DNA sequence: CAGGATCCTATTGGATACTG
DNA sequence: CAGTATCCAATAGGATCCTG
């Protein structure tokens, strides 16, 4: 997903642009929600507001760089709020907004689905890989 | 997302592995469902089975390469079936499985959410970008 | 503490050409 | 038709160092 300057890259110039991806909510919204990290972050914040370092500990394996970037994306989309407390050293608290909380309904359902069907999927993968051992 | 050999890359050796990502359904399942293309493909197949070329036309902008790869992934996870008809030239039909159909409930809800909140999100982005024009 | 900046590697993914 | 193979450009993302 591109960062801030959301341009519409029409690759095949002169071909009378076929489809405006910037107009498509599925692409435009889901691309931000369904990255490697965002579901984990949103899920973690569902229990309540957390500071940067707390999040860093609770989301396994994420780097500071990606955490910062993901948090900025989510803040920009209005899914969470960022409050800076002028302590020294500063502390910053992240919290789901109403919009962010609202996405957790469908997103939570998807996570539940993943939980319930994980075994089934692993079996399917095994079977598929065995069939393709004609390599 | 890695292809077939799903190994667990423990980067910091000797550090007593902290977290097994292969055990986490959110990572393991959602990473496959929430890519750039999979939601579009599943959504398209919801209306009924389609052949490769039909899918290629109906999913905007996807390349043959990525379509093939995404279809393989979804087949491996058991979300869709692939039926080859021995015609000449061959035709191949893709269809949602029961499992694939079942994921469309939460996934469809997420898409609906994206639709409903797209405007709100675009406004939030505008506001955010304007505030940050202190660059 | 919460990041920003930089560097560098790995992965993603498009374009193109070829095949049963 | 439905891919596979190859090459190459763009992006993601980790590691490290620096700062108010």
PDB file of N, CA, C and O in Angstrom, chain A residues 30-95:
ATOM      1  N   UNK A  30      -9.882  -1.969   2.620  1.00  0.00           N
ATOM      2  CA  UNK A  30      -9.364  -3.260   3.078  1.00  0.00           C
ATOM      3  C   UNK A  30      -7.852  -3.346   2.983  1.00  0.00           C
ATOM      4  O   UNK A  30      -7.215  -3.986   3.826  1.00  0.00           O
ATOM      5  N   UNK A  31      -7.277  -2.713   1.998  1.00  0.00           N
ATOM      6  CA  UNK A  31      -5.817  -2.731   1.892  1.00  0.00           C
ATOM      7  C   UNK A  31      -5.148  -2.173   3.137  1.00  0.00           C
ATOM      8  O   UNK A  31      -4.026  -2.536   3.469  1.00  0.00           O
ATOM      9  N   UNK A  32      -5.842  -1.290   3.824  1.00  0.00           N
ATOM     10  CA  UNK A  32      -5.269  -0.725   5.034  1.00  0.00           C
ATOM     11  C   UNK A  32      -5.565  -1.577   6.263  1.00  0.00           C
ATOM     12  O   UNK A  32      -4.809  -1.604   7.217  1.00  0.00           O
ATOM     13  N   UNK A  33      -6.683  -2.258   6.231  1.00  0.00           N
ATOM     14  CA  UNK A  33      -7.091  -3.028   7.402  1.00  0.00           C
ATOM     15  C   UNK A  33      -6.485  -4.419   7.399  1.00  0.00           C
ATOM     16  O   UNK A  33      -6.206  -5.001   8.439  1.00  0.00           O
ATOM     17  N   UNK A  34      -6.261  -4.918   6.215  1.00  0.00           N
ATOM     18  CA  UNK A  34      -5.845  -6.309   6.136  1.00  0.00           C
ATOM     19  C   UNK A  34      -4.367  -6.444   5.784  1.00  0.00           C
ATOM     20  O   UNK A  34      -3.995  -7.220   4.926  1.00  0.00           O
ATOM     21  N   UNK A  35      -3.546  -5.674   6.463  1.00  0.00           N
ATOM     22  CA  UNK A  35      -2.116  -5.852   6.287  1.00  0.00           C
ATOM     23  C   UNK A  35      -1.633  -6.887   7.299  1.00  0.00           C
ATOM     24  O   UNK A  35      -2.401  -7.438   8.063  1.00  0.00           O
ATOM     25  N   UNK A  36      -0.354  -7.103   7.288  1.00  0.00           N
ATOM     26  CA  UNK A  36       0.227  -8.069   8.204  1.00  0.00           C
ATOM     27  C   UNK A  36      -0.013  -7.679   9.659  1.00  0.00           C
ATOM     28  O   UNK A  36      -0.238  -8.530  10.515  1.00  0.00           O
ATOM     29  N   UNK A  37      -0.005  -6.383   9.941  1.00  0.00           N
ATOM     30  CA  UNK A  37       0.006  -5.958  11.340  1.00  0.00           C
ATOM     31  C   UNK A  37      -1.285  -5.370  11.858  1.00  0.00           C
ATOM     32  O   UNK A  37      -1.604  -5.487  13.048  1.00  0.00           O
ATOM     33  N   UNK A  38      -2.033  -4.680  11.025  1.00  0.00           N
ATOM     34  CA  UNK A  38      -3.183  -3.924  11.521  1.00  0.00           C
ATOM     35  C   UNK A  38      -4.201  -4.753  12.300  1.00  0.00           C
ATOM     36  O   UNK A  38      -4.664  -4.282  13.346  1.00  0.00           O
ATOM     37  N   UNK A  39      -4.551  -5.947  11.834  1.00  0.00           N
ATOM     38  CA  UNK A  39      -5.511  -6.707  12.637  1.00  0.00           C
ATOM     39  C   UNK A  39      -4.992  -6.990  14.048  1.00  0.00           C
ATOM     40  O   UNK A  39      -5.733  -6.836  15.027  1.00  0.00           O
ATOM     41  N   UNK A  40      -3.712  -7.332  14.155  1.00  0.00           N
ATOM     42  CA  UNK A  40      -3.119  -7.597  15.466  1.00  0.00           C
ATOM     43  C   UNK A  40      -3.191  -6.374  16.365  1.00  0.00           C
ATOM     44  O   UNK A  40      -3.536  -6.466  17.548  1.00  0.00           O
ATOM     45  N   UNK A  41      -2.893  -5.215  15.786  1.00  0.00           N
ATOM     46  CA  UNK A  41      -2.896  -3.976  16.563  1.00  0.00           C
ATOM     47  C   UNK A  41      -4.307  -3.628  17.029  1.00  0.00           C
ATOM     48  O   UNK A  41      -4.540  -3.351  18.210  1.00  0.00           O
ATOM     49  N   UNK A  42      -5.244  -3.667  16.101  1.00  0.00           N
ATOM     50  CA  UNK A  42      -6.630  -3.358  16.452  1.00  0.00           C
ATOM     51  C   UNK A  42      -7.143  -4.327  17.518  1.00  0.00           C
ATOM     52  O   UNK A  42      -7.772  -3.926  18.497  1.00  0.00           O
ATOM     53  N   UNK A  43      -6.850  -5.595  17.306  1.00  0.00           N
ATOM     54  CA  UNK A  43      -7.256  -6.625  18.252  1.00  0.00           C
ATOM     55  C   UNK A  43      -6.706  -6.340  19.639  1.00  0.00           C
ATOM     56  O   UNK A  43      -7.414  -6.456  20.646  1.00  0.00           O
ATOM     57  N   UNK A  44      -5.449  -5.944  19.680  1.00  0.00           N
ATOM     58  CA  UNK A  44      -4.797  -5.679  20.963  1.00  0.00           C
ATOM     59  C   UNK A  44      -5.401  -4.464  21.651  1.00  0.00           C
ATOM     60  O   UNK A  44      -5.596  -4.460  22.866  1.00  0.00           O
ATOM     61  N   UNK A  45      -5.730  -3.463  20.867  1.00  0.00           N
ATOM     62  CA  UNK A  45      -6.290  -2.239  21.441  1.00  0.00           C
ATOM     63  C   UNK A  45      -7.748  -2.392  21.854  1.00  0.00           C
ATOM     64  O   UNK A  45      -8.301  -1.515  22.518  1.00  0.00           O
ATOM     65  N   UNK A  46      -8.347  -3.491  21.437  1.00  0.00           N
ATOM     66  CA  UNK A  46      -9.754  -3.694  21.773  1.00  0.00           C
ATOM     67  C   UNK A  46      -9.956  -3.799  23.279  1.00  0.00           C
ATOM     68  O   UNK A  46     -11.003  -3.404  23.811  1.00  0.00           O
ATOM     69  N   UNK A  47      -8.960  -4.308  23.971  1.00  0.00           N
ATOM     70  CA  UNK A  47      -9.074  -4.461  25.418  1.00  0.00           C
ATOM     71  C   UNK A  47      -8.985  -3.131  26.152  1.00  0.00           C
ATOM     72  O   UNK A  47      -9.328  -3.045  27.329  1.00  0.00           O
ATOM     73  N   UNK A  48      -8.543  -2.103  25.451  1.00  0.00           N
ATOM     74  CA  UNK A  48      -8.399  -0.799  26.093  1.00  0.00           C
ATOM     75  C   UNK A  48      -7.188  -0.065  25.561  1.00  0.00           C
ATOM     76  O   UNK A  48      -6.360  -0.654  24.869  1.00  0.00           O
ATOM     77  N   UNK A  49      -7.087   1.227  25.877  1.00  0.00           N
ATOM     78  CA  UNK A  49      -5.986   2.051  25.380  1.00  0.00           C
ATOM     79  C   UNK A  49      -4.642   1.540  25.879  1.00  0.00           C
ATOM     80  O   UNK A  49      -4.539   0.990  26.977  1.00  0.00           O
ATOM     81  N   UNK A  50      -3.630   1.733  25.076  1.00  0.00           N
ATOM     82  CA  UNK A  50      -2.283   1.297  25.439  1.00  0.00           C
ATOM     83  C   UNK A  50      -1.247   2.318  24.986  1.00  0.00           C
ATOM     84  O   UNK A  50      -1.465   3.031  24.006  1.00  0.00           O
ATOM     85  N   UNK A  51      -0.139   2.331  25.675  1.00  0.00           N
ATOM     86  CA  UNK A  51       0.963   3.179  25.260  1.00  0.00           C
ATOM     87  C   UNK A  51       1.808   2.461  24.234  1.00  0.00           C
ATOM     88  O   UNK A  51       1.730   1.243  24.069  1.00  0.00           O
ATOM     89  N   UNK A  52       2.629   3.249  23.559  1.00  0.00           N
ATOM     90  CA  UNK A  52       3.454   2.700  22.485  1.00  0.00           C
ATOM     91  C   UNK A  52       4.246   1.482  22.927  1.00  0.00           C
ATOM     92  O   UNK A  52       4.211   0.426  22.276  1.00  0.00           O
ATOM     93  N   UNK A  53       4.931   1.604  24.038  1.00  0.00           N
ATOM     94  CA  UNK A  53       5.798   0.507  24.478  1.00  0.00           C
ATOM     95  C   UNK A  53       5.001  -0.723  24.894  1.00  0.00           C
ATOM     96  O   UNK A  53       5.448  -1.851  24.712  1.00  0.00           O
ATOM     97  N   UNK A  54       3.820  -0.495  25.447  1.00  0.00           N
ATOM     98  CA  UNK A  54       2.950  -1.622  25.805  1.00  0.00           C
ATOM     99  C   UNK A  54       2.543  -2.384  24.564  1.00  0.00           C
ATOM    100  O   UNK A  54       2.585  -3.622  24.510  1.00  0.00           O
ATOM    101  N   UNK A  55       2.109  -1.637  23.560  1.00  0.00           N
ATOM    102  CA  UNK A  55       1.736  -2.240  22.285  1.00  0.00           C
ATOM    103  C   UNK A  55       2.900  -3.028  21.706  1.00  0.00           C
ATOM    104  O   UNK A  55       2.737  -4.153  21.226  1.00  0.00           O
ATOM    105  N   UNK A  56       4.062  -2.411  21.781  1.00  0.00           N
ATOM    106  CA  UNK A  56       5.251  -3.033  21.222  1.00  0.00           C
ATOM    107  C   UNK A  56       5.501  -4.396  21.857  1.00  0.00           C
ATOM    108  O   UNK A  56       5.928  -5.346  21.195  1.00  0.00           O
ATOM    109  N   UNK A  57       5.222  -4.493  23.140  1.00  0.00           N
ATOM    110  CA  UNK A  57       5.427  -5.766  23.827  1.00  0.00           C
ATOM    111  C   UNK A  57       4.335  -6.771  23.493  1.00  0.00           C
ATOM    112  O   UNK A  57       4.582  -7.964  23.343  1.00  0.00           O
ATOM    113  N   UNK A  58       3.117  -6.275  23.370  1.00  0.00           N
ATOM    114  CA  UNK A  58       1.985  -7.195  23.220  1.00  0.00           C
ATOM    115  C   UNK A  58       1.785  -7.694  21.798  1.00  0.00           C
ATOM    116  O   UNK A  58       1.161  -8.733  21.597  1.00  0.00           O
ATOM    117  N   UNK A  59       2.241  -6.947  20.826  1.00  0.00           N
ATOM    118  CA  UNK A  59       2.139  -7.435  19.452  1.00  0.00           C
ATOM    119  C   UNK A  59       3.436  -8.158  19.097  1.00  0.00           C
ATOM    120  O   UNK A  59       4.482  -7.538  18.948  1.00  0.00           O
ATOM    121  N   UNK A  60       3.365  -9.462  18.973  1.00  0.00           N
ATOM    122  CA  UNK A  60       4.586 -10.247  18.855  1.00  0.00           C
ATOM    123  C   UNK A  60       5.338  -9.939  17.570  1.00  0.00           C
ATOM    124  O   UNK A  60       4.755  -9.911  16.490  1.00  0.00           O
ATOM    125  N   UNK A  61       6.616  -9.699  17.726  1.00  0.00           N
ATOM    126  CA  UNK A  61       7.539  -9.656  16.587  1.00  0.00           C
ATOM    127  C   UNK A  61       7.521  -8.392  15.752  1.00  0.00           C
ATOM    128  O   UNK A  61       8.315  -8.263  14.823  1.00  0.00           O
ATOM    129  N   UNK A  62       6.636  -7.485  16.026  1.00  0.00           N
ATOM    130  CA  UNK A  62       6.617  -6.270  15.205  1.00  0.00           C
ATOM    131  C   UNK A  62       7.814  -5.381  15.565  1.00  0.00           C
ATOM    132  O   UNK A  62       8.239  -5.344  16.715  1.00  0.00           O
ATOM    133  N   UNK A  63       8.345  -4.709  14.573  1.00  0.00           N
ATOM    134  CA  UNK A  63       9.452  -3.790  14.819  1.00  0.00           C
ATOM    135  C   UNK A  63       8.899  -2.406  15.131  1.00  0.00           C
ATOM    136  O   UNK A  63       7.769  -2.082  14.775  1.00  0.00           O
ATOM    137  N   UNK A  64       9.701  -1.599  15.803  1.00  0.00           N
ATOM    138  CA  UNK A  64       9.259  -0.247  16.127  1.00  0.00           C
ATOM    139  C   UNK A  64       8.861   0.509  14.875  1.00  0.00           C
ATOM    140  O   UNK A  64       7.870   1.236  14.858  1.00  0.00           O
ATOM    141  N   UNK A  65       9.643   0.318  13.845  1.00  0.00           N
ATOM    142  CA  UNK A  65       9.380   0.997  12.580  1.00  0.00           C
ATOM    143  C   UNK A  65       7.989   0.686  12.050  1.00  0.00           C
ATOM    144  O   UNK A  65       7.214   1.585  11.712  1.00  0.00           O
ATOM    145  N   UNK A  66       7.675  -0.590  11.967  1.00  0.00           N
ATOM    146  CA  UNK A  66       6.376  -0.982  11.419  1.00  0.00           C
ATOM    147  C   UNK A  66       5.232  -0.613  12.354  1.00  0.00           C
ATOM    148  O   UNK A  66       4.142  -0.268  11.899  1.00  0.00           O
ATOM    149  N   UNK A  67       5.493  -0.695  13.647  1.00  0.00           N
ATOM    150  CA  UNK A  67       4.452  -0.312  14.598  1.00  0.00           C
ATOM    151  C   UNK A  67       4.090   1.155  14.417  1.00  0.00           C
ATOM    152  O   UNK A  67       2.920   1.513  14.296  1.00  0.00           O
ATOM    153  N   UNK A  68       5.104   2.006  14.366  1.00  0.00           N
ATOM    154  CA  UNK A  68       4.871   3.433  14.146  1.00  0.00           C
ATOM    155  C   UNK A  68       4.082   3.662  12.860  1.00  0.00           C
ATOM    156  O   UNK A  68       3.082   4.376  12.841  1.00  0.00           O
ATOM    157  N   UNK A  69       4.542   3.031  11.795  1.00  0.00           N
ATOM    158  CA  UNK A  69       3.913   3.239  10.499  1.00  0.00           C
ATOM    159  C   UNK A  69       2.452   2.771  10.494  1.00  0.00           C
ATOM    160  O   UNK A  69       1.567   3.464   9.994  1.00  0.00           O
ATOM    161  N   UNK A  70       2.220   1.610  11.075  1.00  0.00           N
ATOM    162  CA  UNK A  70       0.860   1.076  11.112  1.00  0.00           C
ATOM    163  C   UNK A  70      -0.049   1.963  11.953  1.00  0.00           C
ATOM    164  O   UNK A  70      -1.200   2.227  11.580  1.00  0.00           O
ATOM    165  N   UNK A  71       0.495   2.433  13.071  1.00  0.00           N
ATOM    166  CA  UNK A  71      -0.292   3.310  13.934  1.00  0.00           C
ATOM    167  C   UNK A  71      -0.657   4.602  13.203  1.00  0.00           C
ATOM    168  O   UNK A  71      -1.785   5.085  13.301  1.00  0.00           O
ATOM    169  N   UNK A  72       0.293   5.148  12.451  1.00  0.00           N
ATOM    170  CA  UNK A  72       0.008   6.362  11.682  1.00  0.00           C
ATOM    171  C   UNK A  72      -1.101   6.116  10.655  1.00  0.00           C
ATOM    172  O   UNK A  72      -2.002   6.935  10.480  1.00  0.00           O
ATOM    173  N   UNK A  73      -1.006   5.000   9.974  1.00  0.00           N
ATOM    174  CA  UNK A  73      -2.030   4.654   8.975  1.00  0.00           C
ATOM    175  C   UNK A  73      -3.412   4.566   9.612  1.00  0.00           C
ATOM    176  O   UNK A  73      -4.387   5.107   9.078  1.00  0.00           O
ATOM    177  N   UNK A  74      -3.456   3.874  10.730  1.00  0.00           N
ATOM    178  CA  UNK A  74      -4.738   3.684  11.405  1.00  0.00           C
ATOM    179  C   UNK A  74      -5.277   5.000  11.952  1.00  0.00           C
ATOM    180  O   UNK A  74      -6.485   5.248  11.929  1.00  0.00           O
ATOM    181  N   UNK A  75      -4.348   5.842  12.397  1.00  0.00           N
ATOM    182  CA  UNK A  75      -4.771   7.153  12.889  1.00  0.00           C
ATOM    183  C   UNK A  75      -5.300   7.996  11.731  1.00  0.00           C
ATOM    184  O   UNK A  75      -6.339   8.642  11.844  1.00  0.00           O
ATOM    185  N   UNK A  76      -4.607   7.944  10.626  1.00  0.00           N
ATOM    186  CA  UNK A  76      -5.028   8.714   9.458  1.00  0.00           C
ATOM    187  C   UNK A  76      -6.411   8.297   8.971  1.00  0.00           C
ATOM    188  O   UNK A  76      -7.224   9.131   8.574  1.00  0.00           O
ATOM    189  N   UNK A  77      -6.691   7.005   9.034  1.00  0.00           N
ATOM    190  CA  UNK A  77      -8.004   6.518   8.627  1.00  0.00           C
ATOM    191  C   UNK A  77      -9.068   6.751   9.692  1.00  0.00           C
ATOM    192  O   UNK A  77     -10.240   6.456   9.468  1.00  0.00           O
ATOM    193  N   UNK A  78      -8.648   7.239  10.846  1.00  0.00           N
ATOM    194  CA  UNK A  78      -9.608   7.550  11.894  1.00  0.00           C
ATOM    195  C   UNK A  78     -10.033   6.362  12.725  1.00  0.00           C
ATOM    196  O   UNK A  78     -11.036   6.406  13.429  1.00  0.00           O
ATOM    197  N   UNK A  79      -9.269   5.284  12.678  1.00  0.00           N
ATOM    198  CA  UNK A  79      -9.641   4.093  13.429  1.00  0.00           C
ATOM    199  C   UNK A  79      -9.115   4.134  14.857  1.00  0.00           C
ATOM    200  O   UNK A  79      -9.635   3.446  15.729  1.00  0.00           O
ATOM    201  N   UNK A  80      -8.090   4.931  15.074  1.00  0.00           N
ATOM    202  CA  UNK A  80      -7.628   5.097  16.447  1.00  0.00           C
ATOM    203  C   UNK A  80      -7.159   6.517  16.678  1.00  0.00           C
ATOM    204  O   UNK A  80      -6.880   7.268  15.742  1.00  0.00           O
ATOM    205  N   UNK A  81      -7.097   6.881  17.934  1.00  0.00           N
ATOM    206  CA  UNK A  81      -6.666   8.229  18.310  1.00  0.00           C
ATOM    207  C   UNK A  81      -5.319   8.146  19.011  1.00  0.00           C
ATOM    208  O   UNK A  81      -4.972   7.126  19.605  1.00  0.00           O
ATOM    209  N   UNK A  82      -4.584   9.225  18.909  1.00  0.00           N
ATOM    210  CA  UNK A  82      -3.246   9.293  19.483  1.00  0.00           C
ATOM    211  C   UNK A  82      -3.198  10.492  20.409  1.00  0.00           C
ATOM    212  O   UNK A  82      -3.402  11.627  19.976  1.00  0.00           O
ATOM    213  N   UNK A  83      -2.965  10.220  21.680  1.00  0.00           N
ATOM    214  CA  UNK A  83      -2.912  11.311  22.653  1.00  0.00           C
ATOM    215  C   UNK A  83      -1.528  11.378  23.280  1.00  0.00           C
ATOM    216  O   UNK A  83      -1.046  10.418  23.857  1.00  0.00           O
ATOM    217  N   UNK A  84      -0.915  12.565  23.149  1.00  0.00           N
ATOM    218  CA  UNK A  84       0.423  12.757  23.698  1.00  0.00           C
ATOM    219  C   UNK A  84       0.320  13.422  25.063  1.00  0.00           C
ATOM    220  O   UNK A  84      -0.327  14.458  25.202  1.00  0.00           O
ATOM    221  N   UNK A  85       0.938  12.823  26.057  1.00  0.00           N
ATOM    222  CA  UNK A  85       0.975  13.434  27.386  1.00  0.00           C
ATOM    223  C   UNK A  85       2.341  14.080  27.594  1.00  0.00           C
ATOM    224  O   UNK A  85       3.369  13.420  27.450  1.00  0.00           O
ATOM    225  N   UNK A  86       2.332  15.365  27.916  1.00  0.00           N
ATOM    226  CA  UNK A  86       3.579  16.137  27.955  1.00  0.00           C
ATOM    227  C   UNK A  86       4.403  15.854  29.201  1.00  0.00           C
ATOM    228  O   UNK A  86       4.828  16.753  29.896  1.00  0.00           O
ATOM    229  N   UNK A  87       4.614  14.574  29.447  1.00  0.00           N
ATOM    230  CA  UNK A  87       5.498  14.185  30.536  1.00  0.00           C
ATOM    231  C   UNK A  87       6.928  14.172  30.016  1.00  0.00           C
ATOM    232  O   UNK A  87       7.174  14.358  28.841  1.00  0.00           O
ATOM    233  N   UNK A  88       7.874  13.916  30.891  1.00  0.00           N
ATOM    234  CA  UNK A  88       9.256  13.848  30.454  1.00  0.00           C
ATOM    235  C   UNK A  88       9.919  12.615  31.055  1.00  0.00           C
ATOM    236  O   UNK A  88      10.150  12.584  32.259  1.00  0.00           O
ATOM    237  N   UNK A  89      10.218  11.613  30.231  1.00  0.00           N
ATOM    238  CA  UNK A  89      10.019  11.548  28.781  1.00  0.00           C
ATOM    239  C   UNK A  89       8.539  11.396  28.422  1.00  0.00           C
ATOM    240  O   UNK A  89       7.750  10.958  29.256  1.00  0.00           O
ATOM    241  N   UNK A  90       8.177  11.772  27.217  1.00  0.00           N
ATOM    242  CA  UNK A  90       6.769  11.789  26.824  1.00  0.00           C
ATOM    243  C   UNK A  90       6.154  10.397  26.807  1.00  0.00           C
ATOM    244  O   UNK A  90       6.842   9.409  26.603  1.00  0.00           O
ATOM    245  N   UNK A  91       4.862  10.335  27.031  1.00  0.00           N
ATOM    246  CA  UNK A  91       4.148   9.082  26.837  1.00  0.00           C
ATOM    247  C   UNK A  91       2.998   9.321  25.882  1.00  0.00           C
ATOM    248  O   UNK A  91       2.394  10.390  25.870  1.00  0.00           O
ATOM    249  N   UNK A  92       2.716   8.342  25.076  1.00  0.00           N
ATOM    250  CA  UNK A  92       1.685   8.475  24.056  1.00  0.00           C
ATOM    251  C   UNK A  92       0.703   7.321  24.184  1.00  0.00           C
ATOM    252  O   UNK A  92       1.113   6.174  24.324  1.00  0.00           O
ATOM    253  N   UNK A  93      -0.561   7.673  24.156  1.00  0.00           N
ATOM    254  CA  UNK A  93      -1.569   6.640  24.333  1.00  0.00           C
ATOM    255  C   UNK A  93      -2.395   6.462  23.070  1.00  0.00           C
ATOM    256  O   UNK A  93      -2.861   7.443  22.488  1.00  0.00           O
ATOM    257  N   UNK A  94      -2.568   5.234  22.682  1.00  0.00           N
ATOM    258  CA  UNK A  94      -3.379   4.917  21.517  1.00  0.00           C
ATOM    259  C   UNK A  94      -4.672   4.254  21.959  1.00  0.00           C
ATOM    260  O   UNK A  94      -4.687   3.419  22.855  1.00  0.00           O
ATOM    261  N   UNK A  95      -5.744   4.630  21.285  1.00  0.00           N
ATOM    262  CA  UNK A  95      -7.050   4.115  21.683  1.00  0.00           C
ATOM    263  C   UNK A  95      -7.952   3.997  20.464  1.00  0.00           C
ATOM    264  O   UNK A  95      -7.932   4.852  19.571  1.00  0.00           O
TER     265      UNK A  95
END
